[in-house]
mmCIF file of C-alpha atoms and ligand atoms in Angstrom:
data_model
loop_
_atom_site.group_PDB
_atom_site.id
_atom_site.type_symbol
_atom_site.label_atom_id
_atom_site.label_comp_id
_atom_site.label_asym_id
_atom_site.label_seq_id
_atom_site.Cartn_x
_atom_site.Cartn_y
_atom_site.Cartn_z
ATOM 1 C CA MET A 1 -36.905 -18.762 37.958
ATOM 2 C CA SER A 2 -38.150 -17.843 34.568
ATOM 3 C CA TYR A 3 -40.842 -16.004 32.776
ATOM 4 C CA PRO A 4 -42.674 -13.856 33.816
ATOM 5 C CA THR A 5 -39.942 -12.838 36.414
ATOM 6 C CA HIS A 6 -37.291 -12.755 33.743
ATOM 7 C CA ARG A 7 -37.990 -10.708 30.642
ATOM 8 C CA LEU A 8 -34.688 -10.263 28.796
ATOM 9 C CA ARG A 9 -36.523 -7.939 26.407
ATOM 10 C CA ARG A 10 -36.611 -5.314 29.069
ATOM 11 C CA LEU A 11 -33.089 -4.147 28.141
ATOM 12 C CA ARG A 12 -33.677 -4.138 24.405
ATOM 13 C CA LYS A 13 -36.450 -1.524 24.578
ATOM 14 C CA ASN A 14 -34.685 1.398 22.940
ATOM 15 C CA GLU A 15 -31.275 2.310 21.514
ATOM 16 C CA ASN A 16 -29.907 4.035 24.557
ATOM 17 C CA LEU A 17 -30.628 1.017 26.678
ATOM 18 C CA ARG A 18 -29.119 -1.151 24.134
ATOM 19 C CA ARG A 19 -25.958 0.990 24.012
ATOM 20 C CA MET A 20 -25.638 0.624 27.786
ATOM 21 C CA VAL A 21 -25.621 -3.152 27.743
ATOM 22 C CA ARG A 22 -23.744 -3.732 24.512
ATOM 23 C CA GLU A 23 -20.911 -6.233 25.064
ATOM 24 C CA THR A 24 -18.870 -5.819 21.942
ATOM 25 C CA ARG A 25 -17.765 -2.613 20.202
ATOM 26 C CA LEU A 26 -16.016 -2.263 16.881
ATOM 27 C CA SER A 27 -13.519 0.418 16.620
ATOM 28 C CA ILE A 28 -11.549 1.973 13.761
ATOM 29 C CA ASP A 29 -8.475 1.061 15.918
ATOM 30 C CA ASN A 30 -9.104 -2.571 15.108
ATOM 31 C CA PHE A 31 -8.735 -2.221 11.332
ATOM 32 C CA VAL A 32 -5.910 -2.884 8.908
ATOM 33 C CA TYR A 33 -6.508 -2.102 5.153
ATOM 34 C CA PRO A 34 -4.865 -4.128 2.426
ATOM 35 C CA PHE A 35 -3.282 -2.502 -0.746
ATOM 36 C CA PHE A 36 -2.239 -4.143 -4.033
ATOM 37 C CA VAL A 37 0.640 -2.346 -5.515
ATOM 38 C CA CYS A 38 1.725 -2.715 -9.130
ATOM 39 C CA SER A 39 4.423 -1.167 -11.423
ATOM 40 C CA GLY A 40 3.622 1.423 -14.032
ATOM 41 C CA LYS A 41 2.398 4.977 -13.791
ATOM 42 C CA ASN A 42 -0.980 6.453 -12.838
ATOM 43 C CA ILE A 43 -2.582 3.042 -12.538
ATOM 44 C CA ARG A 44 -5.817 2.567 -10.563
ATOM 45 C CA ARG A 45 -7.224 -0.607 -11.962
ATOM 46 C CA GLU A 46 -10.447 -1.966 -10.258
ATOM 47 C CA ILE A 47 -10.259 -5.678 -9.372
ATOM 48 C CA LYS A 48 -13.258 -7.275 -11.156
ATOM 49 C CA SER A 49 -14.104 -9.760 -8.439
ATOM 50 C CA MET A 50 -13.473 -7.155 -5.723
ATOM 51 C CA PRO A 51 -15.559 -3.977 -6.515
ATOM 52 C CA GLY A 52 -14.106 -1.001 -4.704
ATOM 53 C CA CYS A 53 -10.622 -2.415 -4.478
ATOM 54 C CA PHE A 54 -7.786 -1.447 -6.876
ATOM 55 C CA GLN A 55 -4.358 -2.343 -8.096
ATOM 56 C CA LEU A 56 -2.415 0.900 -7.570
ATOM 57 C CA SER A 57 0.839 2.084 -8.991
ATOM 58 C CA ILE A 58 3.313 3.550 -6.568
ATOM 59 C CA ASP A 59 2.682 7.205 -7.630
ATOM 60 C CA ASN A 60 -0.923 6.765 -6.646
ATOM 61 C CA LEU A 61 -0.141 5.315 -3.250
ATOM 62 C CA GLY A 62 0.506 8.618 -1.458
ATOM 63 C CA LYS A 63 -2.990 9.876 -2.041
ATOM 64 C CA GLU A 64 -4.634 6.704 -1.042
ATOM 65 C CA THR A 65 -2.563 6.278 2.139
ATOM 66 C CA LYS A 66 -3.445 9.915 3.164
ATOM 67 C CA GLU A 67 -7.084 8.933 2.901
ATOM 68 C CA ILE A 68 -6.581 5.974 5.198
ATOM 69 C CA HIS A 69 -4.764 8.366 7.692
ATOM 70 C CA LYS A 70 -7.600 10.794 7.504
ATOM 71 C CA LEU A 71 -10.099 8.072 8.262
ATOM 72 C CA ASN A 72 -8.011 7.299 11.391
ATOM 73 C CA ILE A 73 -7.254 3.728 10.287
ATOM 74 C CA PRO A 74 -3.977 2.805 12.039
ATOM 75 C CA ALA A 75 -2.423 0.377 9.706
ATOM 76 C CA ILE A 76 -2.179 -1.019 6.135
ATOM 77 C CA ILE A 77 -0.877 -4.227 4.769
ATOM 78 C CA LEU A 78 0.950 -4.276 1.371
ATOM 79 C CA PHE A 79 0.866 -6.861 -1.454
ATOM 80 C CA GLY A 80 3.136 -6.425 -4.446
ATOM 81 C CA ILE A 81 2.683 -7.347 -8.113
ATOM 82 C CA PRO A 82 6.231 -7.471 -9.497
ATOM 83 C CA GLU A 83 6.978 -6.574 -13.100
ATOM 84 C CA LYS A 84 8.824 -9.917 -13.716
ATOM 85 C CA LYS A 85 8.592 -13.290 -12.011
ATOM 86 C CA ASP A 86 11.021 -16.152 -12.039
ATOM 87 C CA GLU A 87 11.366 -19.603 -10.572
ATOM 88 C CA PHE A 88 13.058 -18.287 -7.429
ATOM 89 C CA GLY A 89 10.888 -15.274 -6.611
ATOM 90 C CA LYS A 90 14.053 -12.951 -6.818
ATOM 91 C CA GLU A 91 11.949 -9.803 -7.229
ATOM 92 C CA ALA A 92 10.668 -10.325 -3.694
ATOM 93 C CA TYR A 93 13.956 -9.281 -2.085
ATOM 94 C CA VAL A 94 15.688 -6.931 -4.427
ATOM 95 C CA LYS A 95 16.352 -3.447 -2.953
ATOM 96 C CA ASP A 96 14.203 -1.573 -5.570
ATOM 97 C CA GLY A 97 11.429 -4.314 -5.752
ATOM 98 C CA ILE A 98 7.800 -3.263 -5.933
ATOM 99 C CA ILE A 99 7.191 -3.493 -2.147
ATOM 100 C CA GLN A 100 10.481 -1.912 -1.169
ATOM 101 C CA ARG A 101 9.653 1.149 -3.238
ATOM 102 C CA ALA A 102 6.049 1.152 -2.093
ATOM 103 C CA VAL A 103 7.082 1.147 1.573
ATOM 104 C CA ARG A 104 9.416 4.092 0.990
ATOM 105 C CA GLU A 105 6.663 6.025 -0.792
ATOM 106 C CA VAL A 106 4.044 5.325 2.066
ATOM 107 C CA LYS A 107 6.631 6.282 4.709
ATOM 108 C CA ASN A 108 7.280 9.450 2.853
ATOM 109 C CA SER A 109 3.707 10.483 2.552
ATOM 110 C CA VAL A 110 2.377 9.381 5.999
ATOM 111 C CA PRO A 111 5.223 8.473 8.329
ATOM 112 C CA SER A 112 3.065 7.500 11.216
ATOM 113 C CA LEU A 113 0.947 4.949 9.405
ATOM 114 C CA ILE A 114 1.898 1.441 10.470
ATOM 115 C CA VAL A 115 3.086 -0.442 7.369
ATOM 116 C CA ILE A 116 2.824 -4.243 7.428
ATOM 117 C CA THR A 117 4.143 -6.425 4.626
ATOM 118 C CA ASP A 118 3.021 -9.863 3.622
ATOM 119 C CA ILE A 119 5.919 -12.303 3.244
ATOM 120 C CA CYS A 120 5.259 -15.043 0.667
ATOM 121 C CA LEU A 121 6.730 -15.973 -2.695
ATOM 122 C CA CYS A 122 3.515 -16.792 -4.584
ATOM 123 C CA GLU A 123 3.222 -13.285 -6.139
ATOM 124 C CA TYR A 124 6.907 -13.482 -7.194
ATOM 125 C CA THR A 125 7.424 -17.003 -8.613
ATOM 126 C CA SER A 126 6.650 -17.804 -12.239
ATOM 127 C CA HIS A 127 4.867 -21.011 -11.175
ATOM 128 C CA GLY A 128 2.810 -19.162 -8.495
ATOM 129 C CA HIS A 129 3.766 -21.391 -5.669
ATOM 130 C CA CYS A 130 4.622 -20.132 -2.170
ATOM 131 C CA GLY A 131 8.172 -21.564 -2.210
ATOM 132 C CA LEU A 132 11.011 -22.970 -4.312
ATOM 133 C CA ILE A 133 10.153 -26.125 -6.216
ATOM 134 C CA ARG A 134 12.543 -28.987 -6.035
ATOM 135 C CA LYS A 135 11.630 -32.369 -7.616
ATOM 136 C CA GLY A 136 7.952 -31.238 -7.979
ATOM 137 C CA LYS A 137 7.607 -30.267 -4.364
ATOM 138 C CA ILE A 138 7.950 -27.164 -2.292
ATOM 139 C CA ASP A 139 11.350 -27.240 -0.491
ATOM 140 C CA ASN A 140 10.540 -26.020 2.975
ATOM 141 C CA ASP A 141 14.084 -25.412 4.294
ATOM 142 C CA ALA A 142 15.368 -23.736 1.127
ATOM 143 C CA THR A 143 12.258 -21.573 1.029
ATOM 144 C CA ILE A 144 12.594 -20.222 4.571
ATOM 145 C CA GLU A 145 16.025 -18.953 3.722
ATOM 146 C CA ILE A 146 14.536 -16.843 0.936
ATOM 147 C CA LEU A 147 11.713 -15.661 3.053
ATOM 148 C CA ALA A 148 14.161 -14.487 5.670
ATOM 149 C CA LYS A 149 15.915 -12.469 2.941
ATOM 150 C CA VAL A 150 12.581 -11.002 1.869
ATOM 151 C CA ALA A 151 11.728 -9.982 5.339
ATOM 152 C CA LEU A 152 15.182 -8.356 5.824
ATOM 153 C CA SER A 153 14.788 -6.321 2.672
ATOM 154 C CA HIS A 154 11.400 -5.141 3.834
ATOM 155 C CA ALA A 155 12.885 -4.170 7.115
ATOM 156 C CA ARG A 156 15.600 -2.167 5.456
ATOM 157 C CA ALA A 157 12.931 -0.392 3.384
ATOM 158 C CA GLY A 158 11.302 0.815 6.582
ATOM 159 C CA ILE A 159 8.263 -1.412 7.505
ATOM 160 C CA ASP A 160 6.797 -1.468 10.957
ATOM 161 C CA ILE A 161 5.587 -5.080 11.108
ATOM 162 C CA VAL A 162 6.409 -8.218 9.128
ATOM 163 C CA ALA A 163 3.727 -10.761 8.357
ATOM 164 C CA PRO A 164 4.843 -14.082 6.978
ATOM 165 C CA SER A 165 1.934 -15.774 5.162
ATOM 166 C CA ASP A 166 3.724 -18.720 3.438
ATOM 167 C CA MET A 167 2.978 -21.430 6.004
ATOM 168 C CA MET A 168 6.392 -22.998 5.769
ATOM 169 C CA ASP A 169 7.579 -24.832 8.930
ATOM 170 C CA GLY A 170 10.100 -22.815 10.934
ATOM 171 C CA ARG A 171 9.877 -19.572 9.052
ATOM 172 C CA VAL A 172 8.954 -17.463 12.056
ATOM 173 C CA LYS A 173 12.245 -18.527 13.775
ATOM 174 C CA ALA A 174 14.261 -18.037 10.617
ATOM 175 C CA ILE A 175 12.961 -14.552 9.978
ATOM 176 C CA ARG A 176 13.274 -13.468 13.689
ATOM 177 C CA GLU A 177 16.917 -14.634 13.628
ATOM 178 C CA VAL A 178 17.807 -12.720 10.491
ATOM 179 C CA LEU A 179 16.045 -9.481 11.724
ATOM 180 C CA ASP A 180 17.778 -9.733 15.095
ATOM 181 C CA ASP A 181 21.161 -10.445 13.511
ATOM 182 C CA ASN A 182 20.780 -7.245 11.466
ATOM 183 C CA GLY A 183 19.675 -4.859 14.145
ATOM 184 C CA PHE A 184 15.950 -5.122 13.531
ATOM 185 C CA GLU A 185 15.164 -6.693 16.891
ATOM 186 C CA GLU A 186 12.403 -4.136 17.384
ATOM 187 C CA ILE A 187 10.315 -5.011 14.371
ATOM 188 C CA PRO A 188 7.372 -7.174 15.554
ATOM 189 C CA MET A 189 6.152 -10.166 13.643
ATOM 190 C CA MET A 190 2.550 -10.848 12.993
ATOM 191 C CA SER A 191 2.502 -14.409 11.616
ATOM 192 C CA TYR A 192 -0.269 -15.995 9.663
ATOM 193 C CA ALA A 193 -0.194 -18.830 12.154
ATOM 194 C CA ALA A 194 -3.429 -20.714 11.263
ATOM 195 C CA LYS A 195 -3.917 -20.203 7.540
ATOM 196 C CA PHE A 196 -6.319 -22.590 5.916
ATOM 197 C CA ALA A 197 -6.275 -23.840 2.315
ATOM 198 C CA SER A 198 -9.329 -21.823 1.509
ATOM 199 C CA SER A 199 -11.325 -21.267 -1.652
ATOM 200 C CA PHE A 200 -12.279 -17.869 -0.149
ATOM 201 C CA TYR A 201 -8.810 -16.605 -1.344
ATOM 202 C CA GLY A 202 -10.078 -16.721 -5.111
ATOM 203 C CA PRO A 203 -10.574 -13.023 -5.657
ATOM 204 C CA PHE A 204 -7.257 -12.248 -4.025
ATOM 205 C CA ARG A 205 -5.394 -14.350 -6.543
ATOM 206 C CA GLU A 206 -6.983 -12.184 -9.274
ATOM 207 C CA ALA A 207 -5.902 -8.986 -7.388
ATOM 208 C CA ALA A 208 -2.466 -10.158 -6.618
ATOM 209 C CA GLU A 209 -1.949 -12.194 -9.920
ATOM 210 C CA SER A 210 -0.711 -15.027 -7.730
ATOM 211 C CA ALA A 211 -2.680 -18.120 -8.678
ATOM 212 C CA ALA A 212 -0.531 -21.256 -8.960
ATOM 213 C CA LYS A 213 -0.072 -22.459 -12.518
ATOM 214 C CA TYR A 214 -0.609 -26.050 -11.543
ATOM 215 C CA GLY A 215 -1.545 -27.961 -8.303
ATOM 216 C CA ASP A 216 -2.821 -26.297 -5.103
ATOM 217 C CA ARG A 217 -1.695 -25.064 -1.722
ATOM 218 C CA LYS A 218 -2.847 -27.993 0.367
ATOM 219 C CA SER A 219 0.627 -29.272 1.119
ATOM 220 C CA HIS A 220 1.372 -26.278 3.313
ATOM 221 C CA GLN A 221 -1.839 -24.449 4.058
ATOM 222 C CA MET A 222 -4.105 -26.117 6.581
ATOM 223 C CA ASP A 223 -6.993 -28.575 6.108
ATOM 224 C CA PRO A 224 -10.232 -26.592 6.883
ATOM 225 C CA ALA A 225 -11.272 -29.599 8.968
ATOM 226 C CA ASN A 226 -8.528 -29.246 11.585
ATOM 227 C CA PRO A 227 -9.034 -26.807 14.416
ATOM 228 C CA ASP A 228 -6.856 -28.788 17.000
ATOM 229 C CA GLU A 229 -3.951 -28.666 14.453
ATOM 230 C CA ALA A 230 -4.630 -24.872 14.032
ATOM 231 C CA LEU A 231 -3.866 -24.486 17.819
ATOM 232 C CA ARG A 232 -0.600 -26.443 17.427
ATOM 233 C CA GLU A 233 0.300 -24.173 14.540
ATOM 234 C CA ILE A 234 -0.327 -21.129 16.718
ATOM 235 C CA ALA A 235 1.530 -22.470 19.679
ATOM 236 C CA LEU A 236 4.577 -23.182 17.473
ATOM 237 C CA ASP A 237 4.621 -19.703 15.995
ATOM 238 C CA ILE A 238 4.365 -18.161 19.466
ATOM 239 C CA GLU A 239 7.275 -20.326 20.555
ATOM 240 C CA GLU A 240 9.261 -19.319 17.599
ATOM 241 C CA GLY A 241 8.765 -15.666 18.405
ATOM 242 C CA ALA A 242 5.555 -14.305 16.854
ATOM 243 C CA ASP A 243 4.237 -11.198 18.510
ATOM 244 C CA ILE A 244 0.748 -11.331 16.935
ATOM 245 C CA ILE A 245 -0.942 -14.313 15.394
ATOM 246 C CA ILE A 246 -3.420 -14.317 12.498
ATOM 247 C CA VAL A 247 -6.287 -16.696 11.882
ATOM 248 C CA LYS A 248 -7.342 -16.761 8.198
ATOM 249 C CA PRO A 249 -10.040 -16.656 6.796
ATOM 250 C CA ALA A 250 -12.314 -15.143 9.467
ATOM 251 C CA LEU A 251 -16.056 -15.867 9.391
ATOM 252 C CA PRO A 252 -15.860 -19.459 8.387
ATOM 253 C CA TYR A 253 -13.202 -20.046 11.099
ATOM 254 C CA LEU A 254 -14.699 -18.159 14.037
ATOM 255 C CA ASP A 255 -14.466 -21.310 16.200
ATOM 256 C CA VAL A 256 -10.677 -21.208 15.673
ATOM 257 C CA ILE A 257 -10.535 -17.512 16.622
ATOM 258 C CA CYS A 258 -12.589 -18.187 19.745
ATOM 259 C CA ARG A 259 -10.512 -21.064 20.885
ATOM 260 C CA ALA A 260 -7.245 -19.356 20.078
ATOM 261 C CA LYS A 261 -8.210 -16.344 22.115
ATOM 262 C CA GLU A 262 -9.181 -18.466 25.050
ATOM 263 C CA ARG A 263 -6.039 -20.451 24.910
ATOM 264 C CA PHE A 264 -3.214 -17.960 24.321
ATOM 265 C CA ASN A 265 -2.427 -14.586 25.874
ATOM 266 C CA ILE A 266 -1.520 -12.978 22.689
ATOM 267 C CA THR A 267 -2.881 -10.283 20.275
ATOM 268 C CA LEU A 268 -5.059 -12.025 17.773
ATOM 269 C CA ALA A 269 -5.670 -10.798 14.231
ATOM 270 C CA ALA A 270 -8.300 -12.236 11.948
ATOM 271 C CA TYR A 271 -7.987 -11.893 8.153
ATOM 272 C CA HIS A 272 -11.462 -11.187 6.668
ATOM 273 C CA VAL A 273 -10.405 -12.427 3.203
ATOM 274 C CA SER A 274 -11.154 -11.462 -0.309
ATOM 275 C CA GLY A 275 -13.913 -14.030 -0.898
ATOM 276 C CA GLU A 276 -15.740 -12.943 2.220
ATOM 277 C CA TYR A 277 -15.678 -9.435 0.962
ATOM 278 C CA SER A 278 -16.755 -10.224 -2.545
ATOM 279 C CA MET A 279 -19.771 -12.308 -1.424
ATOM 280 C CA VAL A 280 -21.120 -9.426 0.501
ATOM 281 C CA LYS A 281 -20.452 -7.062 -2.432
ATOM 282 C CA ALA A 282 -22.197 -9.487 -4.791
ATOM 283 C CA GLY A 283 -25.223 -9.987 -2.501
ATOM 284 C CA GLY A 284 -25.506 -6.226 -2.129
ATOM 285 C CA ARG A 285 -25.387 -5.577 -5.823
ATOM 286 C CA LEU A 286 -28.045 -8.148 -6.555
ATOM 287 C CA GLY A 287 -30.235 -6.475 -3.994
ATOM 288 C CA TRP A 288 -30.388 -9.683 -1.984
ATOM 289 C CA ILE A 289 -28.927 -8.421 1.287
ATOM 290 C CA ASN A 290 -28.368 -4.991 2.883
ATOM 291 C CA GLU A 291 -24.635 -4.707 2.118
ATOM 292 C CA LYS A 292 -23.760 -2.079 4.738
ATOM 293 C CA GLU A 293 -25.546 -3.933 7.534
ATOM 294 C CA VAL A 294 -24.130 -7.340 6.608
ATOM 295 C CA MET A 295 -20.640 -5.764 6.495
ATOM 296 C CA MET A 296 -20.979 -4.278 10.025
ATOM 297 C CA GLU A 297 -22.505 -7.493 11.416
ATOM 298 C CA SER A 298 -19.656 -9.553 9.905
ATOM 299 C CA LEU A 299 -17.014 -7.319 11.335
ATOM 300 C CA LEU A 300 -18.680 -7.229 14.781
ATOM 301 C CA SER A 301 -18.934 -11.034 14.754
ATOM 302 C CA ILE A 302 -15.203 -11.425 14.177
ATOM 303 C CA LYS A 303 -14.501 -9.066 17.023
ATOM 304 C CA ARG A 304 -17.006 -10.920 19.282
ATOM 305 C CA ALA A 305 -15.351 -14.190 18.514
ATOM 306 C CA GLY A 306 -12.075 -12.746 19.933
ATOM 307 C CA ALA A 307 -10.117 -10.900 17.261
ATOM 308 C CA ASP A 308 -8.333 -7.785 18.434
ATOM 309 C CA ILE A 309 -7.237 -6.811 14.975
ATOM 310 C CA ILE A 310 -9.320 -7.251 11.708
ATOM 311 C CA ILE A 311 -7.559 -7.146 8.383
ATOM 312 C CA THR A 312 -10.406 -6.209 5.968
ATOM 313 C CA TYR A 313 -11.108 -4.729 2.579
ATOM 314 C CA PHE A 314 -14.048 -3.052 4.292
ATOM 315 C CA ALA A 315 -11.873 -0.959 6.569
ATOM 316 C CA LYS A 316 -12.477 2.292 4.814
ATOM 317 C CA GLU A 317 -16.346 1.856 4.431
ATOM 318 C CA ALA A 318 -16.702 0.646 7.898
ATOM 319 C CA ALA A 319 -14.499 3.496 9.325
ATOM 320 C CA LYS A 320 -16.960 5.888 7.590
ATOM 321 C CA LEU A 321 -19.846 4.389 9.524
ATOM 322 C CA LEU A 322 -18.247 4.310 12.960
HETATM 323 C C1 PBG B 401 -0.268 -15.147 0.236
HETATM 324 C C2 PBG B 401 -1.529 -14.549 0.630
HETATM 325 C C3 PBG B 401 -2.835 -14.953 0.149
HETATM 326 C C4 PBG B 401 -3.772 -14.154 0.809
HETATM 327 C C5 PBG B 401 -2.976 -13.245 1.644
HETATM 328 N N1 PBG B 401 -1.651 -13.586 1.511
HETATM 329 C C6 PBG B 401 -3.232 -15.869 -0.928
HETATM 330 C C7 PBG B 401 -2.983 -17.289 -0.851
HETATM 331 O O1 PBG B 401 -2.592 -17.818 0.170
HETATM 332 O O2 PBG B 401 -3.169 -17.907 -1.879
HETATM 333 C C8 PBG B 401 -5.181 -14.127 0.679
HETATM 334 C C9 PBG B 401 -5.941 -12.943 1.188
HETATM 335 C C10 PBG B 401 -7.346 -12.789 0.688
HETATM 336 O O3 PBG B 401 -7.931 -13.699 0.092
HETATM 337 O O4 PBG B 401 -7.897 -11.664 0.899
HETATM 338 N N2 PBG B 401 0.571 -14.133 -0.321
#
């Protein structure tokens, strides 16, 4: 049976009808908003390639997180820009490091806000790589010991969720063990399970001052061509104890989000990354696209593909429209 019996346009006639048959709904509950925290006083420095996003000093964090709370966004993820970097990324796990202080500040100003921290060494190492370098290569097993220390120091500072983004093998298990051994068995882990070596991270590296001084991240982040391998990465992280898995970036990898959601019974987060944000901002500024509409359509598409949680720099703007 087909036309004229079936006319699918019948249910698209007006907004109320469309509301009744809408299959996917975005909600503020889905959003996580990222913050870049730096040292210094009264700093609110706009990131050139990410209009509307700022590096913030800790004294400015309280005000900004109260705004997040007012918008009813449930969670934030923190990235730190340390004052000094060294070969071993020591500033990542000191008690009074940038993130450790930022976490305490946020928890003081809005105790109920879910605070997630990204675990990686690239913002803390002088060479900008995600791990310790031995003989010109990232030493996987030595790095995961440091990552576990970083996670423990964040737990001690009071975080709600830990999010390892380094893509070393075995880090989910190593972090889980250290947390459990120290009485933090209740802190969930949201692992960047399928993180691709993507050029869409470009603006983030300006924001977090974390670009590698030489080489690239292709020996640990995934080849954009490999969706089957992404499912293996996700399966391993679940086996090692991840509570939530992340696929990153989002829009160019909707197929991975969709397949992962169908395959695994686990909460799935998508990271709508910096380059995805910047492109929409740029197109909007040039007057080539309708920025707000493209923003909402992008977020909806990520949700439709299967993401339960969306980490996005658009969280505040989208929350205002919902
Ligand atoms: C690693 C990390 C990166 C992003 C999140 N965590 C950068 C990288 O892997 O080089 C990118 C996020 C974005 O582009 O918005 N600390």
